CSV table of C-alpha atoms and ligand atoms in Angstrom, one decimal:
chain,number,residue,atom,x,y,z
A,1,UNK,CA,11.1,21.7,2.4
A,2,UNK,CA,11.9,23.7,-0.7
A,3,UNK,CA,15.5,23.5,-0.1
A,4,UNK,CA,15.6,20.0,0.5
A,5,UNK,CA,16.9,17.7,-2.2
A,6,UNK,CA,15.7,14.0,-2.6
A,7,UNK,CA,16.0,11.1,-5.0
A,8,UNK,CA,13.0,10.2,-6.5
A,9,UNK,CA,12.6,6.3,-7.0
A,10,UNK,CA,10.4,4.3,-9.8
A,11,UNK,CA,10.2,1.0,-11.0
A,12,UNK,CA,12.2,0.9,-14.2
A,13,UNK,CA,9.0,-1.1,-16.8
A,14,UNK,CA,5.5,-1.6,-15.8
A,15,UNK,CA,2.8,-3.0,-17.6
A,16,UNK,CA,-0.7,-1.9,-17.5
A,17,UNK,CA,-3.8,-2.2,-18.6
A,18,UNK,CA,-6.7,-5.6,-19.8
A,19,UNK,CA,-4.6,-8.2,-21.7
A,20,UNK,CA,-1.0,-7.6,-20.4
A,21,UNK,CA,-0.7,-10.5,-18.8
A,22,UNK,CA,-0.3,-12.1,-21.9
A,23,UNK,CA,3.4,-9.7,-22.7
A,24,UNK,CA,4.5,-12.0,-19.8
A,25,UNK,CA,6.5,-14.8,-21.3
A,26,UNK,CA,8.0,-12.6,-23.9
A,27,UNK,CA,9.2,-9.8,-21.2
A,28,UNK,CA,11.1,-13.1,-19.4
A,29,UNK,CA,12.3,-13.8,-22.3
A,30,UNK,CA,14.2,-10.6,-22.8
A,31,UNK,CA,15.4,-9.9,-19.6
A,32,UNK,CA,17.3,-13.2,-19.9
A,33,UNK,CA,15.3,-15.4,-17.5
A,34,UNK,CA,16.2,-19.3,-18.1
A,35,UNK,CA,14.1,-20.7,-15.0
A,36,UNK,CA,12.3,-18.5,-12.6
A,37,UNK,CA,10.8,-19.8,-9.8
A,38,UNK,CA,7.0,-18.8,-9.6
A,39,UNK,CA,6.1,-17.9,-6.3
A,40,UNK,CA,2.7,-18.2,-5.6
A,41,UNK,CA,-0.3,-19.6,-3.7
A,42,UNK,CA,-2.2,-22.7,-4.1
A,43,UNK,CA,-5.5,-21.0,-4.0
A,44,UNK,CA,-4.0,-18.8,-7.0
A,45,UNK,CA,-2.6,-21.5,-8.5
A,46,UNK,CA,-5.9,-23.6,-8.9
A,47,UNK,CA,-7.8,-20.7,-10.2
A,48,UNK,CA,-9.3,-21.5,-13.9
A,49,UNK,CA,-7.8,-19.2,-16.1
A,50,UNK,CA,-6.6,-17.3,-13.4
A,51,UNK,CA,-3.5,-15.0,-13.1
A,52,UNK,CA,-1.2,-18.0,-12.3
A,53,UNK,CA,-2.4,-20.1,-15.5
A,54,UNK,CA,-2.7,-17.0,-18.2
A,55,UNK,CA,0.9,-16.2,-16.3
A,56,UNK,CA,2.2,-20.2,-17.3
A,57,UNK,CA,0.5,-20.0,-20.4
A,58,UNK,CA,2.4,-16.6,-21.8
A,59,UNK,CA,6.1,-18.3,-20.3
A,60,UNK,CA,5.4,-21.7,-22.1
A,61,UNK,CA,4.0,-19.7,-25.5
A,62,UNK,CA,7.7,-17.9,-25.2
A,63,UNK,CA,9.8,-21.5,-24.1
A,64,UNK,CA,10.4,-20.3,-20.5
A,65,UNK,CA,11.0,-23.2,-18.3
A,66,UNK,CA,10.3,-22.6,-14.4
A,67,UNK,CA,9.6,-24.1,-11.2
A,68,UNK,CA,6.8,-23.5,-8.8
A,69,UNK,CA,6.6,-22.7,-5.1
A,70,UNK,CA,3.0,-22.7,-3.8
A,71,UNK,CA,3.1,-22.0,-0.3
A,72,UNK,CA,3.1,-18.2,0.3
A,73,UNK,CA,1.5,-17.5,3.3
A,74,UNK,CA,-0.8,-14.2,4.0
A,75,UNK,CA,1.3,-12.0,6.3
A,76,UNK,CA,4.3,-13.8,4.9
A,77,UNK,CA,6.9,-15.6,7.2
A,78,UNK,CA,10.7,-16.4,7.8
A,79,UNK,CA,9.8,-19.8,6.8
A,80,UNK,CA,8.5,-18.5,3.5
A,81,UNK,CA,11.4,-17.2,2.2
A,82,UNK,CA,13.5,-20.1,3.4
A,83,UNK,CA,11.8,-22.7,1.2
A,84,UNK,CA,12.3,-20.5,-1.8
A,85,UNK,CA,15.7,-20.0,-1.8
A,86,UNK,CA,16.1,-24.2,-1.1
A,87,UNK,CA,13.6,-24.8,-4.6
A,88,UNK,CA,15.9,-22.1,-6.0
A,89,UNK,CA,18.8,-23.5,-5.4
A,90,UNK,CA,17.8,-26.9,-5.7
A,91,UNK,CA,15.9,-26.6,-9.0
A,92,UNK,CA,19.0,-25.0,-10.4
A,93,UNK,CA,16.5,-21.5,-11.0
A,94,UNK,CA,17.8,-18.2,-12.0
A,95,UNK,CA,15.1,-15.8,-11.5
A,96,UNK,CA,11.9,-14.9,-10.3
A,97,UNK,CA,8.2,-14.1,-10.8
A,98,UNK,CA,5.8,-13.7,-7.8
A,99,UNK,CA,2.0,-13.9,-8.9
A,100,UNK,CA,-0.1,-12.8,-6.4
A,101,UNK,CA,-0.5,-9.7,-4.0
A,102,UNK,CA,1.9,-8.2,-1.5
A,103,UNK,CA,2.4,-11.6,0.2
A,104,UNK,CA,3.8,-13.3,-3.1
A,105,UNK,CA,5.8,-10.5,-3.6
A,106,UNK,CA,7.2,-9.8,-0.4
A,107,UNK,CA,8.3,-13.6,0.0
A,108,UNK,CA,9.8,-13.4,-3.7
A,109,UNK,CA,11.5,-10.4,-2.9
A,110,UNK,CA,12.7,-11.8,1.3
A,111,UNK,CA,13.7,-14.6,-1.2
A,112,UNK,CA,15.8,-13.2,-3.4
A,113,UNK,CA,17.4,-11.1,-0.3
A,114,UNK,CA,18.8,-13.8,1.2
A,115,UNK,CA,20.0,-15.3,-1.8
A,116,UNK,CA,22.4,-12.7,-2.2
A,117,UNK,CA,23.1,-10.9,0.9
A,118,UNK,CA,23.0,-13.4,4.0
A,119,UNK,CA,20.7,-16.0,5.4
A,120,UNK,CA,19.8,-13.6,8.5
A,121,UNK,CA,17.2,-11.4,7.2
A,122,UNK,CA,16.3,-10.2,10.7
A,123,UNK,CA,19.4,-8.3,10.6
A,124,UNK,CA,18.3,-6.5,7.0
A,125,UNK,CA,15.4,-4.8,8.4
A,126,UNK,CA,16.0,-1.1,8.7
A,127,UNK,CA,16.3,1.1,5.3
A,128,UNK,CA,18.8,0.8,2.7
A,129,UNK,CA,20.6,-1.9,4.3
A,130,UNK,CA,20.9,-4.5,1.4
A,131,UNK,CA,24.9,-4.7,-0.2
A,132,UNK,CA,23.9,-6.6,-3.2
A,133,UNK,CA,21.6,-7.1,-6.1
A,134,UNK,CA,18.6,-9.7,-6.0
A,135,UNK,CA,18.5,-12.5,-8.7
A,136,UNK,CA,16.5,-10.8,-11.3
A,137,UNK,CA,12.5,-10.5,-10.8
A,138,UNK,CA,9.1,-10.0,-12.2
A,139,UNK,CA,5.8,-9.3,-9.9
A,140,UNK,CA,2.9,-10.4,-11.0
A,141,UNK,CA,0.1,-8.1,-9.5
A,142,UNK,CA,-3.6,-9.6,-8.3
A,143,UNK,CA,-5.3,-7.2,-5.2
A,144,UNK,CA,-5.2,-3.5,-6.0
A,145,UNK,CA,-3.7,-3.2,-2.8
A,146,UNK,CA,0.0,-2.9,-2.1
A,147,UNK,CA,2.1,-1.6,-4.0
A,148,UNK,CA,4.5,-4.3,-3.2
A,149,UNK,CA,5.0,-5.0,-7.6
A,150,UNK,CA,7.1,-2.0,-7.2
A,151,UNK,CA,7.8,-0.8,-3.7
A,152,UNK,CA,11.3,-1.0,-2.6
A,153,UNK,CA,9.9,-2.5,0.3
A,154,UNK,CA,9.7,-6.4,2.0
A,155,UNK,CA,7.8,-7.3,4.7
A,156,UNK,CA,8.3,-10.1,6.1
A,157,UNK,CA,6.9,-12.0,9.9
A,158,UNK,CA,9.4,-13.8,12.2
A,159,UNK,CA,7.3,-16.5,13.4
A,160,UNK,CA,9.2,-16.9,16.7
A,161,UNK,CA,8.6,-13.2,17.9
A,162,UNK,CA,5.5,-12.2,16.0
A,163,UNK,CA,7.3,-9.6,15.0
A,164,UNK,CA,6.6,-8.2,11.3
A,165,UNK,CA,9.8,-6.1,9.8
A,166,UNK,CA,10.4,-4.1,6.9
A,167,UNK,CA,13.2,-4.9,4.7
A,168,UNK,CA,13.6,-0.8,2.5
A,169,UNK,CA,16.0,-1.0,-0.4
A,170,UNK,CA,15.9,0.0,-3.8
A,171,UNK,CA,17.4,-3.0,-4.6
A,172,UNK,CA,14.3,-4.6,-3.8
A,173,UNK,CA,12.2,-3.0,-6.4
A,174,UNK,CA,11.2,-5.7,-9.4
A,175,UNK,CA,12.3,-5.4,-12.4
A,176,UNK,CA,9.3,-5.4,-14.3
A,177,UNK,CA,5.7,-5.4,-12.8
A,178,UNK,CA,2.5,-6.6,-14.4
A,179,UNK,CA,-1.4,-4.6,-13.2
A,180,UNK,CA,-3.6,-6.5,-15.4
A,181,UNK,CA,-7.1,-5.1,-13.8
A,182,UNK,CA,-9.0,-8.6,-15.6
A,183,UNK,CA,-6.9,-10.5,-13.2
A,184,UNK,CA,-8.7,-8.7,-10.3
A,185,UNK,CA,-12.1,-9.0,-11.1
A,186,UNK,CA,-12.9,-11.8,-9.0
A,187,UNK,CA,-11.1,-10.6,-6.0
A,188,UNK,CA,-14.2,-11.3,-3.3
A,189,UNK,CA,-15.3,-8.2,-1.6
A,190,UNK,CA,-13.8,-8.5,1.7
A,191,UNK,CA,-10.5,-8.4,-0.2
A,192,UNK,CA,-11.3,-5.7,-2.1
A,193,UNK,CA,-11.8,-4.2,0.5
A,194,UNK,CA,-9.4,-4.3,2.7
A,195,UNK,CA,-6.8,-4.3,-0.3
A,196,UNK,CA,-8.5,-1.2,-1.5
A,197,UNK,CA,-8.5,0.4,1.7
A,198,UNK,CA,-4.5,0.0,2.5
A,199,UNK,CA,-4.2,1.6,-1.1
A,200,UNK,CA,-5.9,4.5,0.5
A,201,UNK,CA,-3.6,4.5,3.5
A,202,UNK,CA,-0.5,4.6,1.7
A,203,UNK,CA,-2.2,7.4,-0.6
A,204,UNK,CA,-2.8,9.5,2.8
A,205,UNK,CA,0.3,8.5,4.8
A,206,UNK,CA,2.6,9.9,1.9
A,207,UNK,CA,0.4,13.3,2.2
A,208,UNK,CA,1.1,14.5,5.4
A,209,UNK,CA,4.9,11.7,5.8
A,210,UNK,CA,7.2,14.7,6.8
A,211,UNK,CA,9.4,13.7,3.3
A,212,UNK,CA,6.3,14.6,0.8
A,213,UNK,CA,7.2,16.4,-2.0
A,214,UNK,CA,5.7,18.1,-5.0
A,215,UNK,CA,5.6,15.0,-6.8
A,216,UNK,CA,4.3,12.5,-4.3
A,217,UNK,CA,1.8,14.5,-3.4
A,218,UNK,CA,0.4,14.9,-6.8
A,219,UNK,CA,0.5,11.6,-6.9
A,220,UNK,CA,-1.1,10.6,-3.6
A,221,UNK,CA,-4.0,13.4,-4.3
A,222,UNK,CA,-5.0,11.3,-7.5
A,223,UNK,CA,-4.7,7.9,-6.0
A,224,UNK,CA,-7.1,9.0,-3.1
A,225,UNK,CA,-9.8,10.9,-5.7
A,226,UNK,CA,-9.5,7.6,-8.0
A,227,UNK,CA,-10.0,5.6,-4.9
A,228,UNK,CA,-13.3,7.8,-3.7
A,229,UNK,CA,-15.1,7.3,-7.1
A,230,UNK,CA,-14.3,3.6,-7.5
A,231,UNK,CA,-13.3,1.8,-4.4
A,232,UNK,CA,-16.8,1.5,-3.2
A,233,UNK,CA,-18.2,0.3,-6.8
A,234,UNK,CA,-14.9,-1.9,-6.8
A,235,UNK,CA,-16.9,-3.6,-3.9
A,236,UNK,CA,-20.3,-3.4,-4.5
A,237,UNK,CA,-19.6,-4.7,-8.3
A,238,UNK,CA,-16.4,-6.4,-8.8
A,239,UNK,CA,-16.8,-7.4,-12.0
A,240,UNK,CA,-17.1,-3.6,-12.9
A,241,UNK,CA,-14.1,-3.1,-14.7
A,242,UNK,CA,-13.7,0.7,-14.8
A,243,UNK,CA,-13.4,0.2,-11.5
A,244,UNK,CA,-11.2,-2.2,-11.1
A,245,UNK,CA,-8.8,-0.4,-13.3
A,246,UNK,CA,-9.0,3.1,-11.2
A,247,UNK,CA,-8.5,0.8,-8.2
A,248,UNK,CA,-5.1,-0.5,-10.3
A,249,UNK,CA,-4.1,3.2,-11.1
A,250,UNK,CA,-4.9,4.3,-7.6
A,251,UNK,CA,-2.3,1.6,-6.1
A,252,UNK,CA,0.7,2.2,-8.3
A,253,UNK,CA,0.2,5.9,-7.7
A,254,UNK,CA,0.1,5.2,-4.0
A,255,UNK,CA,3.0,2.7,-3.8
A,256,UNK,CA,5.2,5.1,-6.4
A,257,UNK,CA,4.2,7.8,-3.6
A,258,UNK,CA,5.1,6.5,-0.4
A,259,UNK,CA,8.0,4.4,-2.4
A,260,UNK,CA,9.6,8.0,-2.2
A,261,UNK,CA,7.5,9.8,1.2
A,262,UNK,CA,7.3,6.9,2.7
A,263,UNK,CA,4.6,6.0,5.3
A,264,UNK,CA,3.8,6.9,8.8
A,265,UNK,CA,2.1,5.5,12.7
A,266,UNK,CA,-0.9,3.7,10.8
A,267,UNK,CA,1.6,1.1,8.9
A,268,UNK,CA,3.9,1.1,11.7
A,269,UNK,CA,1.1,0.3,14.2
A,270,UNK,CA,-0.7,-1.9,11.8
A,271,UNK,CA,2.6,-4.2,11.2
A,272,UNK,CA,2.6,-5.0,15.0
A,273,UNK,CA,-1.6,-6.1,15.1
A,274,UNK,CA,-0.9,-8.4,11.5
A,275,UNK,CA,2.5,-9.6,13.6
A,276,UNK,CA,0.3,-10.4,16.7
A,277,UNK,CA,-2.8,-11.9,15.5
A,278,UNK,CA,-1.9,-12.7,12.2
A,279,UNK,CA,-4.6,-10.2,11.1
A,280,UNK,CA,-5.2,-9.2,7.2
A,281,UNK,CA,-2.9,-6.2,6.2
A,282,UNK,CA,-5.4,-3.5,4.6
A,283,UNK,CA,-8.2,-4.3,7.6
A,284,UNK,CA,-5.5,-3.4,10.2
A,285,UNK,CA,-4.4,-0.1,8.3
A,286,UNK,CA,-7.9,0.6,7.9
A,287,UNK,CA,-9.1,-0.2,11.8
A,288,UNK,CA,-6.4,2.3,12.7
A,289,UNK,CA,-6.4,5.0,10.2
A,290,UNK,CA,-8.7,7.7,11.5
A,291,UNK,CA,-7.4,7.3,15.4
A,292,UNK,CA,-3.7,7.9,14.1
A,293,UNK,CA,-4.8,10.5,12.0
A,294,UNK,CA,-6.9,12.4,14.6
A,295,UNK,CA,-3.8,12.2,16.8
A,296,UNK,CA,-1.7,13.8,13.6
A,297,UNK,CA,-4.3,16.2,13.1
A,298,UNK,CA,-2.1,19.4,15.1
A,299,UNK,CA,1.2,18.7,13.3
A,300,UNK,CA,0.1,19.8,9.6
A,301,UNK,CA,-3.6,20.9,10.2
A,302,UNK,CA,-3.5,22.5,6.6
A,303,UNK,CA,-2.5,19.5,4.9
A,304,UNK,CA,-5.9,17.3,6.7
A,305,UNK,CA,-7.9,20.5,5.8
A,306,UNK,CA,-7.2,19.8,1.8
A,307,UNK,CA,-6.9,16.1,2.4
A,308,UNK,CA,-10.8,16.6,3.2
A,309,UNK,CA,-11.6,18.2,0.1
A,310,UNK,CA,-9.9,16.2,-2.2
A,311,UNK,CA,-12.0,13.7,-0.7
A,312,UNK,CA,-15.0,15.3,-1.7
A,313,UNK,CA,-15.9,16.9,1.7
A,314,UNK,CA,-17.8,20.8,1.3
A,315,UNK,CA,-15.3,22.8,3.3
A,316,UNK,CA,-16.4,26.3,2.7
A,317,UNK,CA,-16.4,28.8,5.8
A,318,UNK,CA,-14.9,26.3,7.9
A,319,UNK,CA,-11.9,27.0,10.1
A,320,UNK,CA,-8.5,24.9,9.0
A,321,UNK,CA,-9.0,22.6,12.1
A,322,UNK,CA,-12.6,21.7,11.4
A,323,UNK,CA,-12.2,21.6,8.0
A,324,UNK,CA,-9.2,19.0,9.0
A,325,UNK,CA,-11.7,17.2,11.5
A,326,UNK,CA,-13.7,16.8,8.0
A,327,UNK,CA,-10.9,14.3,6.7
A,328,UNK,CA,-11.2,12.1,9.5
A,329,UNK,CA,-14.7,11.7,8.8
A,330,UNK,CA,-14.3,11.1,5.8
A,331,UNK,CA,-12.0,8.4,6.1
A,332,UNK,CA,-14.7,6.4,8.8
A,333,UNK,CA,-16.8,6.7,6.3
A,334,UNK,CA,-15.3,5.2,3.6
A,335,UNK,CA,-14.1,2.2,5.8
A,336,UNK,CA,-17.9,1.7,7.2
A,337,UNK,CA,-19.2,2.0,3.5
A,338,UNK,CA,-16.6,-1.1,2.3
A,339,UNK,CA,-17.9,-3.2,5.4
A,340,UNK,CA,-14.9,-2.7,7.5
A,341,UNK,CA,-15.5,-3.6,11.3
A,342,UNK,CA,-15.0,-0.7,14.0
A,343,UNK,CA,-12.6,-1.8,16.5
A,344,UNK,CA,-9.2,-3.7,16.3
A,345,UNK,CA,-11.5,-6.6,19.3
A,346,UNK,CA,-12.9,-7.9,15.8
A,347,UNK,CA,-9.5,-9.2,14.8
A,348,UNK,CA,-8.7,-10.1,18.3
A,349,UNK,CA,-6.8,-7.6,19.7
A,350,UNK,CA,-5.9,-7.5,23.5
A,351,UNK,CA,-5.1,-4.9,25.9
A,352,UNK,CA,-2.0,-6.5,27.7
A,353,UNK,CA,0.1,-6.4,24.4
A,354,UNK,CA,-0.8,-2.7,24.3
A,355,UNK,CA,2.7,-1.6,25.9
A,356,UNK,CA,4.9,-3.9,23.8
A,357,UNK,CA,3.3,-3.2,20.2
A,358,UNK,CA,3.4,0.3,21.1
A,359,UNK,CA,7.8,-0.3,22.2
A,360,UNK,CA,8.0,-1.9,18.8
A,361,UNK,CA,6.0,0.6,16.7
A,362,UNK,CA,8.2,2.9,17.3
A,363,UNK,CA,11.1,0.9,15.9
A,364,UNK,CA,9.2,0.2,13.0
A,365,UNK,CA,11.0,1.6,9.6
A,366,UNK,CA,7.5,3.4,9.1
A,367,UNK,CA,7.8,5.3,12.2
A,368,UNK,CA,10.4,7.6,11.6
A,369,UNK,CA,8.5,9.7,8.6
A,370,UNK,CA,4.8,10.2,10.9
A,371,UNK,CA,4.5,14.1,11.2
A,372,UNK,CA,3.8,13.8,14.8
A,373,UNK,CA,6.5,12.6,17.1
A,374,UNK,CA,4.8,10.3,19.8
A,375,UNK,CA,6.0,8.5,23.0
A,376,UNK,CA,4.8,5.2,23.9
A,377,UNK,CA,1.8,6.1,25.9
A,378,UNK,CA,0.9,7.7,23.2
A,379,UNK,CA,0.8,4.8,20.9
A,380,UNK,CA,-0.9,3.1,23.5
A,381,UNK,CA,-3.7,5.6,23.6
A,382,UNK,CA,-4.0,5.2,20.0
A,383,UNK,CA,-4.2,1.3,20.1
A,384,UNK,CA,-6.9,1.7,22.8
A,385,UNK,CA,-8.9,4.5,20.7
A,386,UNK,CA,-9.3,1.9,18.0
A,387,UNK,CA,-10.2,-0.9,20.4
A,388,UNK,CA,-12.7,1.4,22.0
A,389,UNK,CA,-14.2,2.4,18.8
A,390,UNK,CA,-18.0,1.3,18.3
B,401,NAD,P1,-2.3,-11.2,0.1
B,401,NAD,O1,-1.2,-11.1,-0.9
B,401,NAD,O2,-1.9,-11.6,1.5
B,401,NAD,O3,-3.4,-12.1,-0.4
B,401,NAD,C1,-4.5,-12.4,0.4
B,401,NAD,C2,-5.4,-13.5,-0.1
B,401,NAD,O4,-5.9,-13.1,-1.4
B,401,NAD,C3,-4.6,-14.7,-0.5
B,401,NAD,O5,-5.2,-15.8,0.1
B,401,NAD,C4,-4.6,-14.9,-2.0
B,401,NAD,O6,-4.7,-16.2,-2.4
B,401,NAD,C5,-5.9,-14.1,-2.3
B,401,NAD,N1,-5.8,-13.5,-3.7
B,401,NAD,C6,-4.8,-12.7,-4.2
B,401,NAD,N2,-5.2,-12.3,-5.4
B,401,NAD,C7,-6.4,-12.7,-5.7
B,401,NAD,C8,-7.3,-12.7,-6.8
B,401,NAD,N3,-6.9,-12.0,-7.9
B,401,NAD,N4,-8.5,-13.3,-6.7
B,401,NAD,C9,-8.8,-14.0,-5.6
B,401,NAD,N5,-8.0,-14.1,-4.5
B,401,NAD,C10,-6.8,-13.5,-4.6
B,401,NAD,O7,-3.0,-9.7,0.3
B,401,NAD,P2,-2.4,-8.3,0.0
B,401,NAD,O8,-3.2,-7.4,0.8
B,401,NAD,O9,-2.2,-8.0,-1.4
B,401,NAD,O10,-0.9,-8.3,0.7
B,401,NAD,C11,-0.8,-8.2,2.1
B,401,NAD,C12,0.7,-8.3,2.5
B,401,NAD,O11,1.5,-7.3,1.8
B,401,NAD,C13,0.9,-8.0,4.0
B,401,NAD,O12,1.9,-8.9,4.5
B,401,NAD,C14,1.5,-6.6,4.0
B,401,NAD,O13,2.3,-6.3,5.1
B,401,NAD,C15,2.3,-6.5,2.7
B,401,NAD,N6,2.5,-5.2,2.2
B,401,NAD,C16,3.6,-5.0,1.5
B,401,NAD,C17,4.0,-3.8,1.0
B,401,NAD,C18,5.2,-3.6,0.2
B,401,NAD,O14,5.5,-2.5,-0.3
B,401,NAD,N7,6.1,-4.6,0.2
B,401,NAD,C19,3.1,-2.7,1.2
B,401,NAD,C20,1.9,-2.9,1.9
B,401,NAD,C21,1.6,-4.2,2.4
C-alpha cells in the first residue's frame, strides 16, 4: 500500500455546528442560486420549526425564490428523480437544495444527474461514469446517518427490478453541505438508530476496504470511538445534544472516509435487502454487519484485532484472531443495545431470493473494495447467517 498513489476527495464548504442553518439563505445567495428547487418530504416539510421551515425562512430572509418538491420516497426511486427534473424544468429552477437525509439527497443528486447527462440513469451506475456537471446544489442534512450531504455517491431504486444502484462520481458531491445537530434532535429512536448505526458501517467498511489509507483510517477510527460514546445516549436521550453533535461529527468523518476507501459486502449486500423489501437502509447494514465481517475476519485479521480495541474491547494477551473475534462482538452488541432486531426475517427477508441478491451483490459498485473475494455461495451463506441469527 505504501507505494500506491490515490486522490483524496472532500466536499469543497461545509457547515457545522447549532445555528448553521440559519447561513443558509445567504450561502444561496453567493453561490448564485436564483430558484432552487427544494427537495424534500412532506413529513419534513410539516415539521414546526423544523429543518425545512428554518431552511425557507434563511432563503426568504436573503430574497431567494424556489420551488418545492415534496415527495422523496425512503429508499428513493426512478420515479423520484423523474418528477424533479419535470418541476425543474417546468418551474424554470436553476439549482438545488435537498433537506432531509440520504433519500433527499440522493433524489436531488439522481436529479440533477439526469439533468445533465441523459434521462437513463440505469446506464450511470458504475463509478466515475458521469461526463458532465450537475446544476449547482446544496444538502441540507437531518439523520446523522449517511453521508450522502457530501459523498460522491447516489443511490437510487428501479422500481421495476427492485434493484437499488449506485451512481459514484465526484461530480456528484454538493456544493455546500449543512450538519446542524439542533435539526436532529427529534429524530425518533428507531431512526437514530438505524441512521446511527449505517454511520458505524461506513466507519468500519473503510477500515478494512482494500483502498484504506493513512488518512481514512484516521478518520474512520474517530468516527467509530465518537459513535461508541454517543450513539447509544443519541438513543436513549435524543434531545441530548452532545450527543447528537458527536453523532454529526462521526457521520461526516465516515462519509469523507469511505468517500475515498470506499465500502465493502455489508453495503453491497444491504442495497439488494432495501431493493427487495424496501427495508430501511441503516437496519439492513446493521442486520448484516457482523455475519460479513466474521466472513472477512481471515483476510486482514490485524486490522479486526485493533478495530476491537478502538471500540473499547480489553484485548490484552489475546491472540490476533481472538482479539479480531472481539470486534465482531462488539459490533452485536452495539446493534442489540440501539434495539436493532437479530435476523434479516424481521424485515421480511426470504430464502428463495437468496441466489439472485447474492448474483447482484457482487455487481454492486460496493463490491469491488470488500477485503475478501467471495463467490456466490458465499454470499448466500452470508444472507442465510443473518436470517438464521437469533
Ligand atoms: P431517509 O432519508 O430515508 O429518511 C427516513 C425517514 O426519516 C423519512 O421518513 C424522513 O422524513 C425522516 N426524517 C429525516 N430527518 C428527520 C428528522 N430530523 N426528524 C424526524 N424525521 C426525520 O433516511 P437515511 O437513513 O438518512 O437515508 C437512507 C437512504 O440513503 C437510503 O436510500 C440509502 O441507500 C442512502 N444512502 C446514501 C448514501 C450516499 O452516500 N449517497 C450513503 C448511505 C446510504
Amino acid at each position: 500500500m505504501a507505494e500506491r498513489s490515490y486522490d483524496f476527495l472532500m466536499p469543497s464548504v461545509n457547515f457545522f455546528g447549532p445555528g448553521v442553518i440559519s447561513k443558509l439563505g445567504d450561502r444561496a445567495k453567493m453561490l448564485g442560486m436564483k430558484k432552487p428547487v427544494i427537495v424534500t418530504d412532506k413529513f419534513l416539510e410539516g415539521m414546526k420549526d423544523g429543518a425545512v421551515q428554518q431552511s425557507l425562512k434563511s432563503l426568504d430572509a436573503a430574497g431567494v425564490d424556489y420551488v418545492i418538491y415534496n415527495n422523496v420516497e425512503p429508499n428513493p426511486k426512478i420515479r423520484n428523480i423523474k418528477e424533479v427534473k419535470k418541476l425543474y424544468e417546468d418551474s424554470g429552477a436553476d439549482s438545488i437544495i435537498t433537506i432531509g437525509g440520504g433519500s433527499a439527497h440522493d433524489t436531488g443528486k439522481g436529479a440533477g444527474i439526469i439533468l445533465t447527462n441523459g434521462d437513463d440513469i440505469t446506464k450511470l451506475a458504475g463509478i466515475e461514469t458521469l461526463d458532465k456537471a450537475l446544476p449547482p446544489l446544496i444538502a441540507v442534512n437531518t439523520t446523522a446517518g449517511t453521508g450522502s450531504e457530501l459523498t460522491r455517491h447516489a443511490v437510487i431504486t428501479n422500481e421495476e427490478t427492485h434493484l437499488k444502484f449506485v451512481v459514484v462520481s465526484w461530480r456528484n458531491i454538493p456544493l455546500v453541505s449543512f450538519n446542524d445537530p439542533t435539526l436532529m434532535l427529534d429524530v425518533p429512536k428507531g431512526l437514530t438508530a438505524a441512521t446511527g448505526m449505517d454511520a458505524f458501517v461506513q466507519s468500519i467498511e473503510p477500515y478494512v476496504s482494500v483502498d484504506h489509507n493513512p488518512i481514512t483510517d484516521s478518520q474512520c477510527i474517530e468516527a467509530i470511538k465518537l459513535i461508541e460514546t454517543s450513539l447509544r445516549e443519541a438513543v436513549a436521550n435524543g434531545h441530548n445534544l452532545e450527543a447528537r453533535t458527536k453523532m454529526v461529527e462521526a457521520e461526516m468523518l465516515a462519509g469523507m472516509a469511505f468517500n475515498n476507501a470506499n465500502l465493502g459486502y455489508v453495503h453491497a449486500m444491504a442495497h439488494q435487502l432495501g431493493g427487495q423489501y424496501d427495508a430501511p437502509h441503516g437496519v439492513c447494514c446493521a442486520l448484516l454487519l457482523p455475519y460479513v465481517e466474521e466472513y472477512n475476519i481471515i483476510a486482514c485479521p490485524e486490522r479486526f484485532a485493533e478495530l476491537a480495541k478502538i471500540m473499547g474491547e480489553n484485548t490484552d494477551g489475546l491472540s490476533t484472531r481472538d482479539a479480531a473475534e472481539l470486534s465482531i462482538k462488539a459490533m452485536k452488541q452495539m446493534s442489540q443495545d440501539v434495539g436493532i432486531p437479530a435476523s434479516i426475517k424481521e424485515i421480511g427477508a426470504k430464502p428463495e431470493d437468496f441466489e439472485l441478491m447474492a448474483e447482484n451483490a457482487l455487481k454492486d459498485g460496493n463490491a469491488f473494495s470488500n477485503p475478501r473475494k467471495g463467490t456466490k455461495e458465499d454470499i448466500i451463506k452470508i444472507f442465510q447467517a443473518a436470517y438464521d441469527a437469533k
